[in-house]
mmCIF file of C-alpha atoms in Angstrom:
data_model
loop_
_atom_site.group_PDB
_atom_site.id
_atom_site.type_symbol
_atom_site.label_atom_id
_atom_site.label_comp_id
_atom_site.label_asym_id
_atom_site.label_seq_id
_atom_site.Cartn_x
_atom_site.Cartn_y
_atom_site.Cartn_z
ATOM 1 C CA MET A 1243 -2.899 5.819 -6.686
ATOM 2 C CA LEU A 1244 -6.612 4.987 -6.832
ATOM 3 C CA PRO A 1245 -8.358 4.085 -3.537
ATOM 4 C CA LEU A 1246 -8.831 0.429 -4.568
ATOM 5 C CA ASN A 1247 -9.481 -0.956 -8.023
ATOM 6 C CA THR A 1248 -11.849 -3.839 -8.716
ATOM 7 C CA ARG A 1249 -9.096 -6.289 -9.590
ATOM 8 C CA ASP A 1250 -7.221 -5.696 -6.337
ATOM 9 C CA ALA A 1251 -10.457 -5.922 -4.338
ATOM 10 C CA ASP A 1252 -11.209 -9.280 -5.944
ATOM 11 C CA ARG A 1253 -7.713 -10.554 -5.189
ATOM 12 C CA ILE A 1254 -8.133 -9.620 -1.529
ATOM 13 C CA ARG A 1255 -11.656 -11.057 -1.299
ATOM 14 C CA ARG A 1256 -10.754 -14.465 -2.698
ATOM 15 C CA HIS A 1257 -8.413 -15.184 0.227
ATOM 16 C CA VAL A 1258 -10.296 -13.708 3.192
ATOM 17 C CA ALA A 1259 -11.633 -17.028 4.534
ATOM 18 C CA ALA A 1260 -8.290 -18.803 4.082
ATOM 19 C CA ALA A 1261 -6.449 -16.002 5.877
ATOM 20 C CA ASP A 1262 -8.921 -16.097 8.765
ATOM 21 C CA ALA A 1263 -8.474 -19.873 9.087
ATOM 22 C CA ALA A 1264 -4.668 -19.625 8.892
ATOM 23 C CA ARG A 1265 -4.652 -16.716 11.372
ATOM 24 C CA PHE A 1266 -2.580 -14.464 9.159
ATOM 25 C CA LEU A 1267 -2.900 -12.726 5.837
ATOM 26 C CA HIS A 1268 -2.746 -14.958 2.787
ATOM 27 C CA PRO A 1269 0.497 -14.760 0.756
ATOM 28 C CA VAL A 1270 -1.438 -13.174 -2.121
ATOM 29 C CA GLN A 1271 -2.731 -10.450 0.201
ATOM 30 C CA ARG A 1272 0.756 -9.837 1.579
ATOM 31 C CA ALA A 1273 2.208 -9.704 -1.922
ATOM 32 C CA LEU A 1274 -0.367 -7.092 -2.866
ATOM 33 C CA LEU A 1275 0.527 -4.909 0.114
ATOM 34 C CA HIS A 1276 4.158 -4.986 -1.000
ATOM 35 C CA SER A 1277 3.707 -4.707 -4.764
ATOM 36 C CA ARG A 1278 1.422 -1.679 -4.416
ATOM 37 C CA GLY A 1279 3.749 -0.008 -1.921
ATOM 38 C CA TRP A 1280 0.876 0.472 0.506
ATOM 39 C CA LEU A 1281 2.902 -0.311 3.626
ATOM 40 C CA SER A 1282 5.208 2.639 2.924
ATOM 41 C CA MET A 1283 2.540 4.979 1.557
ATOM 42 C CA LEU A 1284 2.946 7.374 4.521
ATOM 43 C CA ALA A 1285 6.755 7.242 4.586
ATOM 44 C CA PRO A 1286 8.755 10.171 3.163
ATOM 45 C CA ARG A 1287 9.300 10.218 -0.571
ATOM 46 C CA ALA A 1288 12.980 11.013 0.009
ATOM 47 C CA ALA A 1289 13.300 7.752 1.965
ATOM 48 C CA GLY A 1290 11.613 5.685 -0.740
ATOM 49 C CA GLY A 1291 8.013 5.959 0.460
ATOM 50 C CA ALA A 1292 5.010 7.261 -1.442
ATOM 51 C CA GLU A 1293 4.232 10.125 0.985
ATOM 52 C CA LEU A 1294 0.592 10.115 -0.096
ATOM 53 C CA PRO A 1295 -1.675 12.978 0.896
ATOM 54 C CA LEU A 1296 -3.407 11.852 4.074
ATOM 55 C CA PRO A 1297 -6.996 11.979 2.699
ATOM 56 C CA GLN A 1298 -5.988 9.671 -0.152
ATOM 57 C CA ALA A 1299 -4.326 7.187 2.210
ATOM 58 C CA VAL A 1300 -7.316 7.188 4.570
ATOM 59 C CA ARG A 1301 -9.737 6.469 1.723
ATOM 60 C CA LEU A 1302 -7.569 3.532 0.662
ATOM 61 C CA GLU A 1303 -7.518 2.147 4.201
ATOM 62 C CA GLU A 1304 -11.299 2.383 4.386
ATOM 63 C CA ALA A 1305 -11.685 0.645 1.028
ATOM 64 C CA VAL A 1306 -9.397 -2.258 1.944
ATOM 65 C CA ALA A 1307 -11.120 -2.714 5.324
ATOM 66 C CA ALA A 1308 -14.457 -2.871 3.475
ATOM 67 C CA VAL A 1309 -13.173 -6.019 1.740
ATOM 68 C CA ASP A 1310 -11.199 -7.607 4.604
ATOM 69 C CA GLY A 1311 -11.074 -6.138 8.095
ATOM 70 C CA SER A 1312 -7.819 -7.854 9.048
ATOM 71 C CA MET A 1313 -5.999 -6.692 5.938
ATOM 72 C CA GLY A 1314 -7.375 -3.182 6.331
ATOM 73 C CA TRP A 1315 -6.203 -3.130 9.939
ATOM 74 C CA VAL A 1316 -2.698 -4.356 9.092
ATOM 75 C CA LEU A 1317 -2.480 -1.735 6.357
ATOM 76 C CA THR A 1318 -3.696 1.004 8.695
ATOM 77 C CA LEU A 1319 -1.405 0.135 11.608
ATOM 78 C CA CYS A 1320 1.708 -0.765 9.617
ATOM 79 C CA ALA A 1321 1.480 2.158 7.200
ATOM 80 C CA GLY A 1322 0.954 4.326 10.273
ATOM 81 C CA ALA A 1323 4.138 2.926 11.813
ATOM 82 C CA GLY A 1324 5.919 3.628 8.524
ATOM 83 C CA TRP A 1325 4.892 7.280 8.943
ATOM 84 C CA PHE A 1326 7.401 7.473 11.810
ATOM 85 C CA ALA A 1327 10.169 7.424 9.194
ATOM 86 C CA GLY A 1328 9.404 11.126 8.784
ATOM 87 C CA PHE A 1329 10.838 11.700 12.273
ATOM 88 C CA LEU A 1330 14.010 9.624 11.915
ATOM 89 C CA PRO A 1331 17.391 10.849 10.708
ATOM 90 C CA PRO A 1332 17.127 10.747 6.884
ATOM 91 C CA HIS A 1333 19.861 8.131 6.464
ATOM 92 C CA VAL A 1334 18.123 5.812 8.949
ATOM 93 C CA ALA A 1335 14.756 6.367 7.270
ATOM 94 C CA ARG A 1336 16.261 5.497 3.870
ATOM 95 C CA ASP A 1337 17.823 2.298 5.213
ATOM 96 C CA ILE A 1338 14.555 1.170 6.794
ATOM 97 C CA ILE A 1339 12.131 2.069 4.019
ATOM 98 C CA GLY A 1340 14.587 0.657 1.496
ATOM 99 C CA THR A 1341 14.439 -2.758 3.178
ATOM 100 C CA ARG A 1342 13.116 -5.471 0.886
ATOM 101 C CA ARG A 1343 9.406 -6.081 1.616
ATOM 102 C CA VAL A 1344 9.535 -3.500 4.381
ATOM 103 C CA CYS A 1345 6.808 -3.639 7.002
ATOM 104 C CA VAL A 1346 6.905 -1.697 10.259
ATOM 105 C CA GLY A 1347 4.851 -2.933 13.215
ATOM 106 C CA GLY A 1348 4.825 -1.910 16.825
ATOM 107 C CA SER A 1349 3.107 -0.831 20.003
ATOM 108 C CA GLY A 1350 2.679 2.490 21.774
ATOM 109 C CA ALA A 1351 2.704 1.359 25.395
ATOM 110 C CA PRO A 1352 5.935 2.235 27.304
ATOM 111 C CA THR A 1353 6.390 -1.289 28.666
ATOM 112 C CA GLY A 1354 10.153 -1.505 28.315
ATOM 113 C CA VAL A 1355 13.317 0.305 29.392
ATOM 114 C CA ALA A 1356 16.170 1.807 27.394
ATOM 115 C CA GLU A 1357 19.431 1.978 29.340
ATOM 116 C CA GLU A 1358 21.952 4.557 28.141
ATOM 117 C CA GLU A 1359 25.076 2.829 26.872
ATOM 118 C CA GLY A 1360 27.736 4.611 24.852
ATOM 119 C CA ASP A 1361 26.193 6.371 21.878
ATOM 120 C CA GLY A 1362 23.025 4.346 22.081
ATOM 121 C CA TYR A 1363 20.657 2.418 24.292
ATOM 122 C CA ARG A 1364 20.253 -1.169 25.456
ATOM 123 C CA ILE A 1365 16.558 -2.026 25.280
ATOM 124 C CA THR A 1366 14.672 -4.624 27.297
ATOM 125 C CA GLY A 1367 10.952 -5.198 27.571
ATOM 126 C CA ALA A 1368 7.803 -6.751 26.138
ATOM 127 C CA TRP A 1369 5.040 -5.082 24.182
ATOM 128 C CA ASP A 1370 1.525 -6.181 23.243
ATOM 129 C CA PHE A 1371 -0.595 -5.903 20.113
ATOM 130 C CA ALA A 1372 1.725 -5.411 17.128
ATOM 131 C CA SER A 1373 -0.528 -5.907 14.106
ATOM 132 C CA GLY A 1374 1.266 -7.476 11.152
ATOM 133 C CA ALA A 1375 3.987 -8.864 13.442
ATOM 134 C CA PRO A 1376 4.666 -12.040 11.404
ATOM 135 C CA MET A 1377 5.684 -9.965 8.379
ATOM 136 C CA ALA A 1378 7.344 -7.048 10.189
ATOM 137 C CA THR A 1379 10.892 -6.158 9.194
ATOM 138 C CA HIS A 1380 11.088 -3.535 11.961
ATOM 139 C CA PHE A 1381 9.284 -2.830 15.209
ATOM 140 C CA THR A 1382 8.594 0.491 16.880
ATOM 141 C CA LEU A 1383 8.229 0.815 20.638
ATOM 142 C CA ASN A 1384 8.194 3.230 23.547
ATOM 143 C CA ALA A 1385 10.590 2.723 26.442
ATOM 144 C CA VAL A 1386 11.441 4.496 29.689
ATOM 145 C CA LEU A 1387 14.945 5.978 29.540
ATOM 146 C CA GLN A 1388 17.396 4.864 32.223
ATOM 147 C CA ARG A 1389 20.911 5.673 33.343
ATOM 148 C CA ALA A 1390 22.710 3.277 35.704
ATOM 149 C CA GLY A 1391 19.431 1.480 36.288
ATOM 150 C CA GLN A 1392 17.529 4.592 37.367
ATOM 151 C CA PRO A 1393 14.772 6.273 35.315
ATOM 152 C CA LEU A 1394 15.618 9.636 33.785
ATOM 153 C CA LEU A 1395 13.026 12.230 34.757
ATOM 154 C CA ASP A 1396 11.559 15.141 32.834
ATOM 155 C CA ALA A 1397 11.044 18.677 34.165
ATOM 156 C CA GLN A 1398 7.842 17.598 35.898
ATOM 157 C CA GLY A 1399 9.537 14.669 37.641
ATOM 158 C CA ALA A 1400 7.926 11.988 35.456
ATOM 159 C CA PRO A 1401 9.949 9.201 33.779
ATOM 160 C CA ARG A 1402 11.150 10.173 30.316
ATOM 161 C CA VAL A 1403 9.803 7.999 27.507
ATOM 162 C CA ARG A 1404 11.354 7.771 24.044
ATOM 163 C CA ALA A 1405 10.247 6.057 20.869
ATOM 164 C CA PHE A 1406 12.609 3.688 19.047
ATOM 165 C CA ILE A 1407 12.631 1.589 15.903
ATOM 166 C CA VAL A 1408 14.398 -1.781 16.017
ATOM 167 C CA PRO A 1409 15.152 -4.345 13.279
ATOM 168 C CA ALA A 1410 13.106 -7.526 13.527
ATOM 169 C CA ALA A 1411 16.333 -9.516 13.931
ATOM 170 C CA GLN A 1412 16.630 -8.043 17.448
ATOM 171 C CA VAL A 1413 13.042 -8.887 18.356
ATOM 172 C CA GLN A 1414 11.382 -12.103 19.459
ATOM 173 C CA MET A 1415 7.769 -12.367 18.359
ATOM 174 C CA LEU A 1416 5.562 -14.142 20.897
ATOM 175 C CA PRO A 1417 2.491 -15.650 19.188
ATOM 176 C CA SER A 1418 -0.337 -14.563 21.468
ATOM 177 C CA TRP A 1419 -3.225 -13.271 19.344
ATOM 178 C CA GLN A 1420 -6.285 -15.356 20.248
ATOM 179 C CA CYS A 1421 -9.145 -12.873 19.918
ATOM 180 C CA MET A 1422 -12.489 -13.800 18.365
ATOM 181 C CA GLY A 1423 -11.977 -11.488 15.413
ATOM 182 C CA MET A 1424 -9.222 -9.903 13.333
ATOM 183 C CA ARG A 1425 -7.674 -13.365 13.341
ATOM 184 C CA ALA A 1426 -5.624 -12.711 10.220
ATOM 185 C CA SER A 1427 -4.113 -9.489 11.564
ATOM 186 C CA GLY A 1428 -1.311 -11.279 13.443
ATOM 187 C CA THR A 1429 -1.507 -8.776 16.299
ATOM 188 C CA HIS A 1430 1.046 -10.561 18.463
ATOM 189 C CA ARG A 1431 3.151 -9.700 21.484
ATOM 190 C CA TYR A 1432 6.909 -9.175 21.097
ATOM 191 C CA ARG A 1433 9.943 -9.033 23.350
ATOM 192 C CA ILE A 1434 13.416 -7.520 23.250
ATOM 193 C CA ASP A 1435 16.136 -8.830 25.553
ATOM 194 C CA ALA A 1436 18.994 -6.392 26.180
ATOM 195 C CA GLN A 1437 19.468 -5.425 22.534
ATOM 196 C CA TRP A 1438 21.587 -2.376 21.735
ATOM 197 C CA VAL A 1439 20.550 0.262 19.191
ATOM 198 C CA HIS A 1440 22.241 3.472 18.168
ATOM 199 C CA ALA A 1441 20.715 6.693 19.437
ATOM 200 C CA ASP A 1442 19.731 7.631 15.881
ATOM 201 C CA HIS A 1443 17.112 4.872 16.027
ATOM 202 C CA GLY A 1444 15.252 6.920 18.640
ATOM 203 C CA PHE A 1445 12.790 9.586 17.601
ATOM 204 C CA THR A 1446 10.264 12.135 18.845
ATOM 205 C CA ILE A 1447 6.780 12.294 17.333
ATOM 206 C CA SER A 1448 6.113 15.999 17.027
ATOM 207 C CA PRO A 1449 5.801 18.385 14.083
ATOM 208 C CA ASP A 1450 8.738 20.305 15.535
ATOM 209 C CA ALA A 1451 10.866 17.150 15.446
ATOM 210 C CA ALA A 1452 9.983 16.078 11.892
ATOM 211 C CA THR A 1453 12.990 15.405 9.679
ATOM 212 C CA ALA A 1454 10.925 15.249 6.485
ATOM 213 C CA PRO A 1455 9.581 18.585 5.241
ATOM 214 C CA GLY A 1456 6.174 17.601 3.843
ATOM 215 C CA PRO A 1457 2.789 18.490 5.371
ATOM 216 C CA LEU A 1458 2.173 14.839 6.217
ATOM 217 C CA TYR A 1459 4.652 15.133 9.100
ATOM 218 C CA ARG A 1460 3.089 18.325 10.412
ATOM 219 C CA TYR A 1461 -0.312 16.695 10.823
ATOM 220 C CA PRO A 1462 -0.778 15.936 14.561
ATOM 221 C CA PHE A 1463 -0.106 12.325 15.511
ATOM 222 C CA TYR A 1464 -3.289 11.716 17.493
ATOM 223 C CA SER A 1465 -5.398 13.302 14.771
ATOM 224 C CA LEU A 1466 -3.742 11.018 12.230
ATOM 225 C CA ALA A 1467 -4.503 8.041 14.487
ATOM 226 C CA ASP A 1468 -8.120 9.198 14.877
ATOM 227 C CA VAL A 1469 -8.817 9.455 11.159
ATOM 228 C CA THR A 1470 -7.020 6.287 10.070
ATOM 229 C CA LEU A 1471 -8.510 4.016 12.735
ATOM 230 C CA SER A 1472 -12.012 5.434 12.319
ATOM 231 C CA ALA A 1473 -11.957 4.992 8.562
ATOM 232 C CA SER A 1474 -10.917 1.371 8.950
ATOM 233 C CA ILE A 1475 -13.833 0.776 11.336
ATOM 234 C CA ALA A 1476 -16.206 2.490 8.899
ATOM 235 C CA GLY A 1477 -15.003 0.216 6.105
ATOM 236 C CA MET A 1478 -15.820 -2.869 8.171
ATOM 237 C CA ALA A 1479 -19.244 -1.452 9.036
ATOM 238 C CA SER A 1480 -20.056 -0.791 5.383
ATOM 239 C CA HIS A 1481 -19.129 -4.398 4.584
ATOM 240 C CA PHE A 1482 -21.415 -5.566 7.383
ATOM 241 C CA LEU A 1483 -24.308 -3.481 6.041
ATOM 242 C CA GLN A 1484 -23.833 -4.931 2.567
ATOM 243 C CA LEU A 1485 -24.006 -8.498 3.876
ATOM 244 C CA ALA A 1486 -26.829 -7.686 6.304
ATOM 245 C CA ARG A 1487 -28.923 -6.229 3.493
ATOM 246 C CA GLU A 1488 -28.552 -9.420 1.479
ATOM 247 C CA GLN A 1489 -29.662 -11.489 4.459
ATOM 248 C CA ILE A 1490 -32.549 -9.270 5.574
ATOM 249 C CA VAL A 1491 -33.947 -8.994 2.054
ATOM 250 C CA ARG A 1492 -33.587 -12.738 1.481
ATOM 251 C CA ARG A 1493 -35.485 -13.504 4.668
ATOM 252 C CA LYS A 1494 -38.182 -10.987 3.638
ATOM 253 C CA ARG A 1495 -37.793 -9.156 6.897
ATOM 254 C CA HIS A 1496 -39.530 -5.840 7.370
ATOM 255 C CA GLU A 1497 -36.390 -4.277 8.840
ATOM 256 C CA VAL A 1498 -35.133 -3.062 5.448
ATOM 257 C CA SER A 1499 -36.338 0.422 6.371
ATOM 258 C CA LEU A 1500 -34.370 0.206 9.625
ATOM 259 C CA LEU A 1501 -31.319 -0.862 7.655
ATOM 260 C CA ASP A 1502 -31.822 2.072 5.281
ATOM 261 C CA THR A 1503 -32.008 4.451 8.228
ATOM 262 C CA HIS A 1504 -28.704 3.250 9.659
ATOM 263 C CA ALA A 1505 -27.043 3.109 6.262
ATOM 264 C CA GLN A 1506 -28.001 6.745 5.727
ATOM 265 C CA ALA A 1507 -26.780 7.730 9.200
ATOM 266 C CA LEU A 1508 -23.433 6.054 8.475
ATOM 267 C CA ALA A 1509 -23.241 7.759 5.081
ATOM 268 C CA ASP A 1510 -23.972 11.154 6.639
ATOM 269 C CA ALA A 1511 -21.340 10.619 9.336
ATOM 270 C CA ARG A 1512 -18.878 9.563 6.649
ATOM 271 C CA ILE A 1513 -19.524 12.720 4.601
ATOM 272 C CA HIS A 1514 -18.929 14.888 7.670
ATOM 273 C CA PHE A 1515 -15.838 12.897 8.613
ATOM 274 C CA PHE A 1516 -14.185 13.285 5.219
ATOM 275 C CA ALA A 1517 -15.146 16.948 5.046
ATOM 276 C CA MET A 1518 -13.316 17.517 8.330
ATOM 277 C CA LEU A 1519 -10.348 15.414 7.209
ATOM 278 C CA ASP A 1520 -10.080 17.211 3.869
ATOM 279 C CA SER A 1521 -10.456 20.623 5.497
ATOM 280 C CA SER A 1522 -7.871 19.962 8.208
ATOM 281 C CA TRP A 1523 -5.463 18.514 5.650
ATOM 282 C CA ALA A 1524 -5.870 21.596 3.438
ATOM 283 C CA GLN A 1525 -4.950 23.773 6.412
ATOM 284 C CA VAL A 1526 -1.779 21.811 7.137
ATOM 285 C CA GLU A 1527 -0.914 21.622 3.446
ATOM 286 C CA SER A 1528 -1.152 25.410 3.241
ATOM 287 C CA GLY A 1529 1.396 25.753 6.031
ATOM 288 C CA LYS A 1530 -0.957 26.343 8.939
ATOM 289 C CA THR A 1531 -0.831 24.587 12.298
ATOM 290 C CA LEU A 1532 -4.074 22.976 13.412
ATOM 291 C CA ASP A 1533 -5.490 24.794 16.408
ATOM 292 C CA ALA A 1534 -7.097 23.066 19.384
ATOM 293 C CA ALA A 1535 -10.614 23.638 18.069
ATOM 294 C CA THR A 1536 -9.847 22.000 14.739
ATOM 295 C CA ILE A 1537 -8.105 19.063 16.395
ATOM 296 C CA ALA A 1538 -11.171 18.606 18.603
ATOM 297 C CA ALA A 1539 -13.461 18.814 15.564
ATOM 298 C CA VAL A 1540 -11.447 16.138 13.735
ATOM 299 C CA ARG A 1541 -11.704 13.855 16.752
ATOM 300 C CA ALA A 1542 -15.436 14.542 17.127
ATOM 301 C CA ALA A 1543 -16.021 13.689 13.464
ATOM 302 C CA SER A 1544 -13.950 10.515 13.844
ATOM 303 C CA LEU A 1545 -15.856 9.399 16.934
ATOM 304 C CA GLY A 1546 -19.130 10.337 15.254
ATOM 305 C CA LEU A 1547 -18.266 7.998 12.399
ATOM 306 C CA VAL A 1548 -17.365 5.217 14.828
ATOM 307 C CA GLY A 1549 -20.593 5.811 16.760
ATOM 308 C CA ALA A 1550 -22.715 5.568 13.617
ATOM 309 C CA ALA A 1551 -20.881 2.372 12.673
ATOM 310 C CA ARG A 1552 -21.450 0.822 16.105
ATOM 311 C CA ALA A 1553 -25.134 1.760 16.062
ATOM 312 C CA ALA A 1554 -25.640 0.230 12.613
ATOM 313 C CA VAL A 1555 -23.867 -3.051 13.348
ATOM 314 C CA ASN A 1556 -25.340 -3.544 16.808
ATOM 315 C CA THR A 1557 -28.903 -2.686 15.785
ATOM 316 C CA LEU A 1558 -29.047 -4.807 12.642
ATOM 317 C CA TYR A 1559 -27.195 -7.940 13.723
ATOM 318 C CA PRO A 1560 -30.203 -9.507 15.534
ATOM 319 C CA TYR A 1561 -32.272 -9.332 12.339
ATOM 320 C CA CYS A 1562 -29.815 -11.388 10.301
ATOM 321 C CA GLY A 1563 -30.840 -14.768 11.693
ATOM 322 C CA LEU A 1564 -28.794 -17.668 13.000
ATOM 323 C CA TRP A 1565 -26.724 -17.647 9.819
ATOM 324 C CA ALA A 1566 -25.084 -14.528 11.206
ATOM 325 C CA ALA A 1567 -23.989 -16.527 14.262
ATOM 326 C CA GLU A 1568 -22.385 -19.328 12.265
ATOM 327 C CA GLU A 1569 -18.647 -18.935 12.617
ATOM 328 C CA ALA A 1570 -17.996 -19.839 8.981
ATOM 329 C CA SER A 1571 -20.400 -17.253 7.548
ATOM 330 C CA PRO A 1572 -18.888 -14.090 6.027
ATOM 331 C CA LEU A 1573 -21.306 -11.946 8.016
ATOM 332 C CA ASN A 1574 -20.146 -13.504 11.269
ATOM 333 C CA GLN A 1575 -16.506 -12.892 10.383
ATOM 334 C CA VAL A 1576 -17.156 -9.238 9.605
ATOM 335 C CA TRP A 1577 -19.124 -8.894 12.860
ATOM 336 C CA ARG A 1578 -16.232 -10.464 14.818
ATOM 337 C CA ASP A 1579 -13.649 -8.326 13.074
ATOM 338 C CA PHE A 1580 -15.631 -5.142 13.658
ATOM 339 C CA HIS A 1581 -16.128 -5.723 17.379
ATOM 340 C CA THR A 1582 -12.521 -6.763 17.924
ATOM 341 C CA ALA A 1583 -11.065 -3.748 16.123
ATOM 342 C CA ALA A 1584 -13.541 -1.416 17.829
ATOM 343 C CA GLN A 1585 -11.959 -2.301 21.203
ATOM 344 C CA HIS A 1586 -9.023 -0.024 20.368
ATOM 345 C CA PRO A 1587 -8.853 2.570 23.185
ATOM 346 C CA LEU A 1588 -8.553 5.534 20.795
ATOM 347 C CA LEU A 1589 -11.990 4.650 19.411
ATOM 348 C CA LEU A 1590 -13.666 5.328 22.758
ATOM 349 C CA PRO A 1591 -15.189 8.756 23.528
#
């Protein structure tokens, strides 16, 4: 699978403005996500996913975000949720990934409860910020485990939290996404009211708990989140720089040299980022476990990339004129998308 071919990029680009206006991805964009199998690219091959090497998937996410931030974000978050299939019982993973037009959305906050009931759990709660929610066939969530209405505690006396995956038929989506940017990402709230799921729809996100044998499921979760989110942000920043260059040159501004400086800083941070990603992936692929120093280095490279992206966008925006402030301008949309996505808490130092 190539990162992104010209034809697919053009198909995405043609519908960016319409998707932003409609506040969700255009049907052509959604069809492309499904026909290319991108939403299951991190799911196990044995379950019907592509199980792409992580560096390849991250480069694709960056490339899509460089065309449309909302589509890149939906791809990043929903493919990331599909990765959880590598921690489910194989028969459950096959059923989910085999769903027609499968798309997994979800939220990581433990804002619900799961009451033990028979050989499963009855789940109740509400969760925020599920990107791709309007097209999700399944939702993941974290919930506090309960028995007879009382939280179950771990060895340290803290409430036990477990991850679950639930079919969309048991979920009520609550349209709530009203942010200035990422309008087409459909990052809505959702609710579950006393819905029962079998225990085999619960899972633990840990290399030791992986049910799929590939290296993709031995790569640490937070490191995977760091590299995928950061690459998506970098893609949006590169799109901004492209549009900013056109505007600054057209206005005959003298800030082209400043733009070149930031473009080079972003390029250098990107080279370092992918070197760390490729190196860490090679370690996991060879059977090694990433040590704390390597995990820290991956995060530092990810945050360095985000920092270079923030510096470039924030420094150059004032030199793009009032056109950049017009809501209908492509540059304004990219600026809005970038700053909305960059609010994700994992992108903060």
